[in-house]
Short mmCIF file of C-alpha atoms and ligand atoms in Angstrom, two decimals:
data_model
loop_
_atom_site.label_atom_id
_atom_site.label_comp_id
_atom_site.label_asym_id
_atom_site.label_seq_id
_atom_site.Cartn_x
_atom_site.Cartn_y
_atom_site.Cartn_z
CA UNK A 1 37.67 -7.01 -8.01
CA UNK A 2 36.41 -8.28 -4.61
CA UNK A 3 33.79 -10.75 -4.17
CA UNK A 4 31.72 -12.27 -1.48
CA UNK A 5 33.70 -13.99 1.20
CA UNK A 6 33.02 -17.67 2.11
CA UNK A 7 31.64 -16.76 5.26
CA UNK A 8 29.21 -14.37 3.80
CA UNK A 9 28.20 -16.84 1.20
CA UNK A 10 27.62 -19.38 3.88
CA UNK A 11 25.60 -16.99 6.03
CA UNK A 12 23.44 -15.92 3.03
CA UNK A 13 22.91 -19.60 1.96
CA UNK A 14 21.92 -20.54 5.46
CA UNK A 15 19.09 -17.89 5.41
CA UNK A 16 16.49 -19.83 3.46
CA UNK A 17 17.47 -23.07 5.16
CA UNK A 18 16.82 -21.41 8.62
CA UNK A 19 13.58 -19.76 7.49
CA UNK A 20 12.29 -23.20 6.08
CA UNK A 21 13.15 -24.89 9.42
CA UNK A 22 11.37 -22.26 11.39
CA UNK A 23 8.26 -22.67 9.08
CA UNK A 24 8.06 -26.41 9.53
CA UNK A 25 8.54 -26.35 13.17
CA UNK A 26 6.02 -23.42 13.87
CA UNK A 27 3.00 -25.57 14.06
CA UNK A 28 4.68 -27.57 16.89
CA UNK A 29 6.78 -25.46 18.92
CA UNK A 30 5.72 -21.79 17.92
CA UNK A 31 7.88 -18.95 16.53
CA UNK A 32 11.05 -17.18 17.34
CA UNK A 33 11.45 -15.21 20.67
CA UNK A 34 8.84 -14.55 23.20
CA UNK A 35 6.68 -11.95 22.11
CA UNK A 36 6.25 -13.35 18.52
CA UNK A 37 5.86 -16.89 19.54
CA UNK A 38 2.40 -16.95 17.96
CA UNK A 39 3.04 -14.72 15.02
CA UNK A 40 4.84 -16.40 12.24
CA UNK A 41 5.49 -13.46 9.86
CA UNK A 42 7.20 -11.55 12.80
CA UNK A 43 9.14 -14.72 13.78
CA UNK A 44 10.33 -15.21 10.14
CA UNK A 45 11.45 -11.65 10.02
CA UNK A 46 13.33 -11.69 13.39
CA UNK A 47 15.29 -14.58 12.29
CA UNK A 48 15.90 -13.04 8.96
CA UNK A 49 17.36 -9.92 10.53
CA UNK A 50 19.18 -11.89 13.26
CA UNK A 51 20.92 -14.01 10.55
CA UNK A 52 21.37 -11.14 8.11
CA UNK A 53 23.34 -9.15 10.68
CA UNK A 54 25.88 -12.07 10.75
CA UNK A 55 26.93 -11.41 7.17
CA UNK A 56 30.43 -9.94 7.22
CA UNK A 57 30.34 -6.15 7.08
CA UNK A 58 32.10 -5.74 3.71
CA UNK A 59 29.86 -8.38 2.12
CA UNK A 60 26.78 -6.29 2.93
CA UNK A 61 27.89 -4.01 0.09
CA UNK A 62 26.44 -6.81 -2.21
CA UNK A 63 23.30 -7.00 -0.20
CA UNK A 64 22.57 -3.27 0.12
CA UNK A 65 21.94 -2.88 -3.57
CA UNK A 66 19.64 0.16 -3.25
CA UNK A 67 20.45 3.66 -1.97
CA UNK A 68 18.12 5.70 0.26
CA UNK A 69 17.01 7.63 -2.72
CA UNK A 70 15.65 4.52 -4.47
CA UNK A 71 14.19 3.37 -1.36
CA UNK A 72 12.20 6.50 -0.88
CA UNK A 73 11.28 7.22 -4.55
CA UNK A 74 10.86 3.74 -5.88
CA UNK A 75 10.63 0.99 -3.24
CA UNK A 76 8.31 2.86 -0.83
CA UNK A 77 6.45 4.45 -3.50
CA UNK A 78 5.56 1.01 -5.19
CA UNK A 79 4.67 -0.43 -1.74
CA UNK A 80 2.53 2.33 -0.63
CA UNK A 81 1.39 4.21 -3.74
CA UNK A 82 -2.08 4.47 -2.38
CA UNK A 83 -0.92 5.97 0.97
CA UNK A 84 1.32 8.47 -0.63
CA UNK A 85 -1.07 9.61 -3.31
CA UNK A 86 -3.42 10.28 -0.49
CA UNK A 87 -1.42 11.86 2.07
CA UNK A 88 0.50 13.86 -0.51
CA UNK A 89 3.51 14.55 1.68
CA UNK A 90 5.28 17.79 0.50
CA UNK A 91 8.67 17.47 -0.90
CA UNK A 92 8.76 13.77 -0.06
CA UNK A 93 12.01 12.18 -1.28
CA UNK A 94 13.44 15.47 -2.24
CA UNK A 95 17.08 16.02 -1.43
CA UNK A 96 17.86 18.64 1.11
CA UNK A 97 21.67 18.46 1.04
CA UNK A 98 24.33 16.05 0.00
CA UNK A 99 23.55 13.82 3.01
CA UNK A 100 19.80 13.92 3.48
CA UNK A 101 16.25 13.71 2.10
CA UNK A 102 12.94 15.06 3.19
CA UNK A 103 10.19 12.66 4.23
CA UNK A 104 8.05 15.59 4.43
CA UNK A 105 8.83 19.30 4.38
CA UNK A 106 6.10 21.63 5.39
CA UNK A 107 5.59 24.09 2.44
CA UNK A 108 5.53 27.35 4.68
CA UNK A 109 8.05 26.22 7.23
CA UNK A 110 9.11 28.91 9.73
CA UNK A 111 12.53 28.87 11.51
CA UNK A 112 10.84 27.74 14.88
CA UNK A 113 8.70 24.87 13.36
CA UNK A 114 9.88 21.46 14.43
CA UNK A 115 12.21 19.50 12.17
CA UNK A 116 12.87 15.77 13.16
CA UNK A 117 16.09 14.16 11.74
CA UNK A 118 15.66 10.59 11.55
CA UNK A 119 18.92 8.66 11.97
CA UNK A 120 18.36 5.05 10.92
CA UNK A 121 19.91 1.85 12.36
CA UNK A 122 21.56 -1.00 10.85
CA UNK A 123 24.95 -1.37 12.49
CA UNK A 124 26.18 1.42 10.40
CA UNK A 125 26.49 -1.24 7.63
CA UNK A 126 22.98 -1.82 6.40
CA UNK A 127 20.93 0.59 4.45
CA UNK A 128 17.50 1.78 5.82
CA UNK A 129 14.89 -0.92 5.59
CA UNK A 130 11.46 -0.25 4.07
CA UNK A 131 9.99 -1.19 7.70
CA UNK A 132 11.86 1.66 9.18
CA UNK A 133 10.30 4.26 6.81
CA UNK A 134 6.98 2.64 7.15
CA UNK A 135 6.98 2.98 10.97
CA UNK A 136 8.27 6.60 10.88
CA UNK A 137 5.46 7.39 8.34
CA UNK A 138 2.99 5.72 10.70
CA UNK A 139 4.31 8.00 13.54
CA UNK A 140 4.07 11.20 11.29
CA UNK A 141 0.45 10.10 10.37
CA UNK A 142 -0.77 9.68 13.88
CA UNK A 143 0.57 13.16 15.32
CA UNK A 144 -2.22 15.47 16.43
CA UNK A 145 -3.32 17.13 13.25
CA UNK A 146 -2.21 20.57 14.59
CA UNK A 147 1.24 19.29 15.15
CA UNK A 148 1.42 17.13 12.07
CA UNK A 149 0.80 20.30 10.03
CA UNK A 150 3.93 21.86 11.30
CA UNK A 151 6.45 18.98 11.61
CA UNK A 152 9.09 18.36 8.81
CA UNK A 153 11.09 15.14 8.79
CA UNK A 154 14.65 14.63 7.25
CA UNK A 155 16.22 11.13 6.65
CA UNK A 156 20.04 11.29 7.10
CA UNK A 157 21.64 9.37 4.22
CA UNK A 158 24.92 8.55 5.78
CA UNK A 159 27.52 6.42 3.92
CA UNK A 160 28.00 2.86 5.17
CA UNK A 161 30.64 0.83 6.72
CA UNK A 162 30.19 -1.91 4.27
CA UNK A 163 31.54 0.56 1.62
CA UNK A 164 34.55 1.59 3.76
CA UNK A 165 32.97 4.56 5.65
CA UNK A 166 33.92 3.56 9.22
CA UNK A 167 33.01 5.42 12.28
CA UNK A 168 32.98 8.53 12.88
CA UNK A 169 32.25 9.34 9.28
CA UNK A 170 28.57 9.38 9.95
CA UNK A 171 29.09 11.85 12.75
CA UNK A 172 30.62 14.25 10.26
CA UNK A 173 28.07 13.71 7.80
CA UNK A 174 25.35 14.46 10.51
CA UNK A 175 27.22 17.55 11.50
CA UNK A 176 27.32 18.79 7.90
CA UNK A 177 23.46 18.47 7.71
CA UNK A 178 22.90 19.84 11.32
CA UNK A 179 25.17 22.89 10.59
CA UNK A 180 23.24 23.73 7.49
CA UNK A 181 19.92 23.50 9.39
CA UNK A 182 20.90 25.24 12.59
CA UNK A 183 23.81 27.60 11.76
CA UNK A 184 23.09 28.52 8.22
CA UNK A 185 19.40 28.36 7.73
CA UNK A 186 18.65 29.26 11.30
CA UNK A 187 16.27 26.52 12.29
CA UNK A 188 15.76 26.40 16.01
CA UNK A 189 13.44 23.38 16.77
CA UNK A 190 15.28 20.45 15.76
CA UNK A 191 14.77 16.83 17.17
CA UNK A 192 16.30 13.48 16.59
CA UNK A 193 14.75 10.00 16.28
CA UNK A 194 17.43 7.39 16.21
CA UNK A 195 17.32 3.54 16.36
CA UNK A 196 20.13 1.21 17.09
CA UNK A 197 23.19 2.62 15.34
CA UNK A 198 21.17 5.69 14.72
CA UNK A 199 20.77 5.94 18.49
CA UNK A 200 24.42 5.81 18.77
CA UNK A 201 24.77 8.60 16.25
CA UNK A 202 22.21 10.67 18.16
CA UNK A 203 23.93 10.23 21.52
CA UNK A 204 27.54 10.62 20.21
CA UNK A 205 26.56 13.69 18.32
CA UNK A 206 25.32 15.28 21.51
CA UNK A 207 29.10 14.88 22.80
CA UNK A 208 30.41 16.18 19.46
CA UNK A 209 28.19 19.41 19.70
CA UNK A 210 29.62 20.07 23.17
CA UNK A 211 33.04 20.21 21.56
CA UNK A 212 31.82 22.46 18.59
CA UNK A 213 30.00 24.59 21.06
CA UNK A 214 33.13 25.53 22.84
CA UNK A 215 33.87 27.56 19.80
CA UNK A 216 30.59 28.77 18.58
CA UNK A 217 27.39 28.58 20.81
CA UNK A 218 24.66 26.79 18.87
CA UNK A 219 21.26 25.24 19.17
CA UNK A 220 21.03 21.72 20.59
CA UNK A 221 18.37 19.39 19.66
CA UNK A 222 15.50 19.53 22.03
CA UNK A 223 13.74 16.38 21.77
CA UNK A 224 15.36 13.14 21.38
CA UNK A 225 13.72 9.70 20.80
CA UNK A 226 16.19 6.61 21.08
CA UNK A 227 15.07 3.18 20.10
CA UNK A 228 17.40 0.55 21.22
CA UNK A 229 20.42 2.91 21.09
CA UNK A 230 23.67 1.15 20.55
CA UNK A 231 25.70 2.72 23.17
CA UNK A 232 28.43 0.07 23.78
CA UNK A 233 29.98 -0.76 20.58
CA UNK A 234 32.78 -3.21 21.79
CA UNK A 235 31.14 -6.12 24.00
CA UNK A 236 33.31 -7.35 26.68
CA UNK A 237 33.81 -11.01 27.40
CA UNK A 238 32.48 -10.80 30.92
CA UNK A 239 29.21 -9.70 29.75
CA UNK A 240 28.56 -13.20 28.25
CA UNK A 241 27.62 -14.67 31.64
CA UNK A 242 24.32 -15.90 33.11
CA UNK A 243 22.27 -13.21 34.69
CA UNK A 244 23.43 -10.60 32.12
CA UNK A 245 21.09 -9.48 29.26
CA UNK A 246 24.06 -10.22 26.91
CA UNK A 247 23.80 -13.90 27.68
CA UNK A 248 20.29 -14.36 28.78
CA UNK A 249 18.79 -12.95 25.60
CA UNK A 250 21.43 -14.13 23.06
CA UNK A 251 19.22 -16.98 21.89
CA UNK A 252 15.99 -14.86 21.53
CA UNK A 253 17.28 -11.33 20.22
CA UNK A 254 17.85 -9.93 16.86
CA UNK A 255 21.41 -9.26 17.84
CA UNK A 256 23.76 -12.07 18.75
CA UNK A 257 26.74 -11.89 21.15
CA UNK A 258 28.72 -13.84 18.54
CA UNK A 259 28.13 -11.30 15.78
CA UNK A 260 29.04 -8.31 17.85
CA UNK A 261 31.86 -9.71 19.84
CA UNK A 262 33.59 -10.41 16.70
CA UNK A 263 36.87 -8.58 16.40
CA UNK A 264 36.73 -8.46 12.52
CA UNK A 265 33.17 -6.97 12.48
CA UNK A 266 34.16 -4.26 15.11
CA UNK A 267 37.13 -3.35 13.11
CA UNK A 268 35.19 -3.09 9.83
CA UNK A 269 32.61 -0.77 11.51
CA UNK A 270 34.90 1.31 13.92
CA UNK A 271 38.09 1.41 11.49
CA UNK A 272 41.12 2.71 13.01
CA UNK A 273 39.04 4.97 15.52
CA UNK A 274 39.53 4.29 19.12
CA UNK A 275 36.49 2.64 20.67
CA UNK A 276 37.16 4.10 24.12
CA UNK A 277 35.78 7.42 23.21
CA UNK A 278 32.51 9.20 23.91
CA UNK A 279 32.34 9.98 20.22
CA UNK A 280 32.25 6.41 19.36
CA UNK A 281 31.09 4.31 22.22
CA UNK A 282 30.09 5.87 25.47
CA UNK A 283 29.65 2.46 27.07
CA UNK A 284 33.34 1.59 26.54
CA UNK A 285 34.30 4.83 28.24
CA UNK A 286 34.25 5.02 32.14
CA UNK A 287 30.87 6.63 32.88
CA UNK A 288 30.87 10.04 34.45
CA UNK A 289 27.71 11.86 35.20
CA UNK A 290 29.28 15.28 34.18
CA UNK A 291 30.19 14.18 30.61
CA UNK A 292 26.32 14.08 30.17
CA UNK A 293 24.85 16.74 32.56
CA UNK A 294 26.99 19.25 30.84
CA UNK A 295 24.87 18.69 27.58
CA UNK A 296 22.13 21.16 27.25
CA UNK A 297 19.78 18.49 25.55
CA UNK A 298 19.86 16.46 28.66
CA UNK A 299 19.94 19.30 31.27
CA UNK A 300 17.52 21.91 29.95
CA UNK A 301 14.05 22.08 31.32
CA UNK A 302 12.77 22.56 27.77
CA UNK A 303 14.27 19.27 26.48
CA UNK A 304 12.54 15.89 26.68
CA UNK A 305 14.27 12.32 26.01
CA UNK A 306 12.31 9.22 25.28
CA UNK A 307 14.11 5.99 25.29
CA UNK A 308 12.77 2.45 24.21
CA UNK A 309 14.38 -0.73 24.96
CA UNK A 310 13.33 -4.35 24.88
CA UNK A 311 13.28 -6.67 27.86
CA UNK A 312 14.74 -9.33 25.68
CA UNK A 313 17.55 -7.44 24.08
CA UNK A 314 21.04 -8.38 24.59
CA UNK A 315 21.82 -4.69 24.65
CA UNK A 316 19.33 -4.14 27.67
CA UNK A 317 21.87 -3.74 30.34
CA UNK A 318 24.08 -1.57 28.05
CA UNK A 319 21.19 0.92 27.66
CA UNK A 320 20.08 0.72 31.19
CA UNK A 321 23.64 1.57 32.36
CA UNK A 322 23.95 4.33 29.90
CA UNK A 323 20.53 5.84 31.16
CA UNK A 324 21.62 5.58 34.77
CA UNK A 325 24.62 7.86 34.07
CA UNK A 326 23.32 10.09 31.22
CA UNK A 327 19.85 10.46 32.25
CA UNK A 328 19.76 9.61 35.89
CA UNK A 329 17.23 6.81 35.30
CA UNK A 330 17.54 4.53 38.51
CA UNK A 331 16.64 1.33 36.99
CA UNK A 332 19.93 -0.58 36.50
CA UNK A 333 20.98 -2.69 39.29
CA UNK A 334 17.79 -1.99 41.15
CA UNK A 335 15.67 -4.57 39.50
CA UNK A 336 16.04 -7.74 37.75
CA UNK A 337 14.55 -8.11 34.26
CA UNK A 338 13.56 -10.87 32.14
CA UNK A 339 10.58 -12.23 34.29
CA UNK A 340 7.82 -9.92 33.14
CA UNK A 341 5.68 -12.73 31.75
CA UNK A 342 4.91 -10.21 28.83
CA UNK A 343 3.29 -7.92 31.22
CA UNK A 344 3.82 -4.18 31.67
CA UNK A 345 5.20 -4.21 35.17
CA UNK A 346 5.81 -0.95 37.07
CA UNK A 347 9.42 -1.62 37.01
CA UNK A 348 9.60 -1.48 33.28
CA UNK A 349 8.83 2.33 33.13
CA UNK A 350 10.48 5.29 34.54
CA UNK A 351 8.93 8.79 33.87
CA UNK A 352 10.29 11.95 35.26
CA UNK A 353 9.16 15.52 34.55
CA UNK A 354 11.67 18.11 33.75
CA UNK A 355 13.00 20.65 36.35
CA UNK A 356 15.45 23.26 36.31
CA UNK A 357 18.46 20.88 36.20
CA UNK A 358 16.97 18.20 34.02
CA UNK A 359 15.23 17.41 30.82
CA UNK A 360 11.99 15.42 30.95
CA UNK A 361 12.67 11.80 30.66
CA UNK A 362 10.55 8.86 29.55
CA UNK A 363 12.12 5.51 29.78
CA UNK A 364 10.32 2.26 28.65
CA UNK A 365 11.35 -1.30 28.62
CA UNK A 366 9.14 -3.22 26.31
CA UNK A 367 7.86 -6.45 27.95
CA UNK A 368 9.60 -9.38 25.94
CA UNK A 369 10.52 -6.78 23.28
CA UNK A 370 13.45 -7.45 21.04
CA UNK A 371 16.00 -5.03 19.47
CA UNK A 372 14.48 -2.19 17.50
CA UNK A 373 11.09 -3.62 17.69
CA UNK A 374 9.30 -0.29 16.77
CA UNK A 375 10.88 0.08 13.43
CA UNK A 376 10.85 -3.66 12.32
CA UNK A 377 7.80 -5.27 14.11
CA UNK A 378 5.28 -2.38 14.18
CA UNK A 379 5.56 -1.28 10.56
CA UNK A 380 2.35 -3.10 9.50
CA UNK A 381 0.56 -0.18 11.19
CA UNK A 382 1.03 1.94 7.93
CA UNK A 383 -1.21 -0.58 6.07
CA UNK A 384 -3.84 -0.11 8.71
CA UNK A 385 -3.52 3.54 8.33
CA UNK A 386 -3.85 3.24 4.66
CA UNK A 387 -7.12 1.28 5.01
CA UNK A 388 -8.54 3.24 7.88
CA UNK A 389 -6.93 6.89 7.65
CA UNK A 390 -9.23 7.99 10.66
CA UNK A 391 -7.61 5.48 12.95
CA UNK A 392 -6.40 7.44 16.21
CA UNK A 393 -3.71 6.73 18.64
CA UNK A 394 -6.25 5.72 21.41
CA UNK A 395 -7.80 2.99 19.15
CA UNK A 396 -4.52 1.28 18.82
CA UNK A 397 -3.31 -1.67 20.79
CA UNK A 398 -0.55 -0.28 23.04
CA UNK A 399 1.22 -3.63 23.34
CA UNK A 400 1.27 -4.51 19.66
CA UNK A 401 2.33 -0.91 18.73
CA UNK A 402 4.34 -0.55 21.96
CA UNK A 403 6.86 1.86 20.48
CA UNK A 404 4.89 3.85 17.95
CA UNK A 405 2.19 4.66 20.49
CA UNK A 406 4.58 6.00 23.08
CA UNK A 407 6.67 7.91 20.39
CA UNK A 408 3.46 9.71 19.18
CA UNK A 409 2.39 10.47 22.50
CA UNK A 410 5.74 11.64 23.47
CA UNK A 411 5.95 14.11 20.54
CA UNK A 412 2.41 15.21 20.80
CA UNK A 413 2.75 16.19 24.49
CA UNK A 414 6.29 17.69 24.37
CA UNK A 415 6.62 19.23 21.02
CA UNK A 416 4.05 22.00 22.09
C1 NAG B 1 -1.98 15.67 21.81
O1 NAG B 1 -1.69 16.50 22.89
C2 NAG B 1 -2.67 17.49 23.05
C3 NAG B 1 -2.09 18.48 24.29
O2 NAG B 1 -1.07 17.76 24.89
C4 NAG B 1 -3.93 17.01 23.46
O3 NAG B 1 -5.05 18.09 23.46
C5 NAG B 1 -4.45 16.12 22.19
O4 NAG B 1 -5.52 15.39 22.53
C6 NAG B 1 -3.29 14.97 21.86
N1 NAG B 1 -3.64 14.38 20.68
C7 NAG B 1 -3.36 13.01 20.50
C8 NAG B 1 -3.65 12.46 19.16
O5 NAG B 1 -2.98 12.28 21.46
C1 NAG B 2 8.73 23.80 18.45
O1 NAG B 2 7.62 23.50 17.77
C2 NAG B 2 6.45 23.51 18.54
C3 NAG B 2 5.18 23.09 17.51
O2 NAG B 2 5.10 24.08 16.64
C4 NAG B 2 6.28 24.72 19.22
O3 NAG B 2 5.14 24.50 20.05
C5 NAG B 2 7.51 25.07 20.17
O4 NAG B 2 7.25 26.16 20.80
C6 NAG B 2 8.66 25.06 19.21
N1 NAG B 2 9.89 25.08 20.14
C7 NAG B 2 10.94 26.00 19.86
C8 NAG B 2 12.07 25.93 20.74
O5 NAG B 2 10.67 26.85 18.91
#
C-alpha cells in the first residue's frame, strides 16, 4: 500500500502555518497578491490554492477524496440547497455517459440547441472545486432568459493524473463524450468552457478533432471560452528571468515556477507522452499559424472565441504567445504588461469581429488578475444571486466579477 510522501506531508502541514502567518500579518501589510490586497478571504484562498498545487501529484489522490458525482449531488446540494431548490435545474447531477454529468439539461432539448461542455481545471490532478461549479452556475443564471431556457451544460468527469491517468487519457475521455453528443445523438451546437488544464483540454481537442475529421467530417465546437488556458505544459528555464511573466509574477500568482518546472510533477501529469506535441502542449511545439487556421472552430465566421488571462499570472506570456499564433491576437511583444495599476487600460483588451477567414475573438487581460480568477475568486456571486435572484449583469461590478460578466456577455451575444 502506498502512503503520502514526506514532501506531500510537509506541504500539507505547511498550509495551516502559512495561512496563520498571512492572517497575522494581514492588518499590517495586507493580503496576498495585488488584486486581493484588501480582501482577506480571497488572499487566504489564493495562498491555499498556491500551496495546495505544490503537493506532489500522486499525493493528491489522498486529498481529492470526493468524486464529481459527490461534489454535485452532495457538496453543492448542501452548500446551495436554497438556490438549487428554487432554480430547479432539470437533470442536475444526472449522468450523461461514463465520463460526464449534467449541470442542467433542457427537458425538451432540440438537436440545434446549445450544449456547453465544461472542462474543469486543476492541473489534471485535482478534482473540480466547489467554487468552479458555483461560478459556472452563476454564469448560467445570468444568461438572458431566452437563451438560458435553451442552454444545457455538461460537466466532463475525466480521470485524474493523481490516480495514474496521465495525459492524454482526458483527451480520449472527452472524445468519447463528444462523439456521443455530436456523432451518435446528432447535436450540432456544442461549445466548450475550459479553465487552466481544462483550457489545455479544449485547445488540444481542437487539434485532435482535426485528425479525426480527416476520416469522418464532423461538427466542431462553435463557441470556446478559455480561462487561463494551460497552453505550455513544460516550462523552459529561460522563461524564469526578469521581464517575463514567469519570473515577475512568480511571487504573486496561484501558480509557482518551482511547482511546474519540477520534472517529477511533469512526469506524473504527462506520463510517457511526448510533451512536444500539439495534442499535449502546443506551447512546447514550434508555433505555426497553419496548425491553427486549419481548424474550423478558429477560422469559421460562425465561431467565436473568448480568452481570459490575468495580468499577474505566470502563464500570461504563454497565453499571449499562443493567442498570437492561434488567434492572430497581436498583443504579445507589442506591449509590456504588469504596470496597469489595476486599471483597465486599452492594451489589455483585443476584440475582433468575425470575417470570412476568422472566428470572432474577444481577448481580455484582467488587471492584476491571477490564474483562473473567474472560477476561484468570483464564485461568491452565486450567494448574491441566491439572495437577490433578480440581479442582472448590468448591476454587477465588472472588476470584481471580471470574468463572469465577460463570459455572460460573450455567450449572450454570440450564442444567437
Ligand atoms: C443579450 O443579448 C441580446 C441581443 O444580443 C440583448 O437584447 C439582451 O439585452 C442581452 N441580455 C443581457 C442580459 O445582456
Ligand atoms: C445555437 O443555439 C442558439 C440559441 O438557441 C441559436 O441561436 C443558434 O442558431 C444555434 N446554432 C446552431 C449552429 O445551431
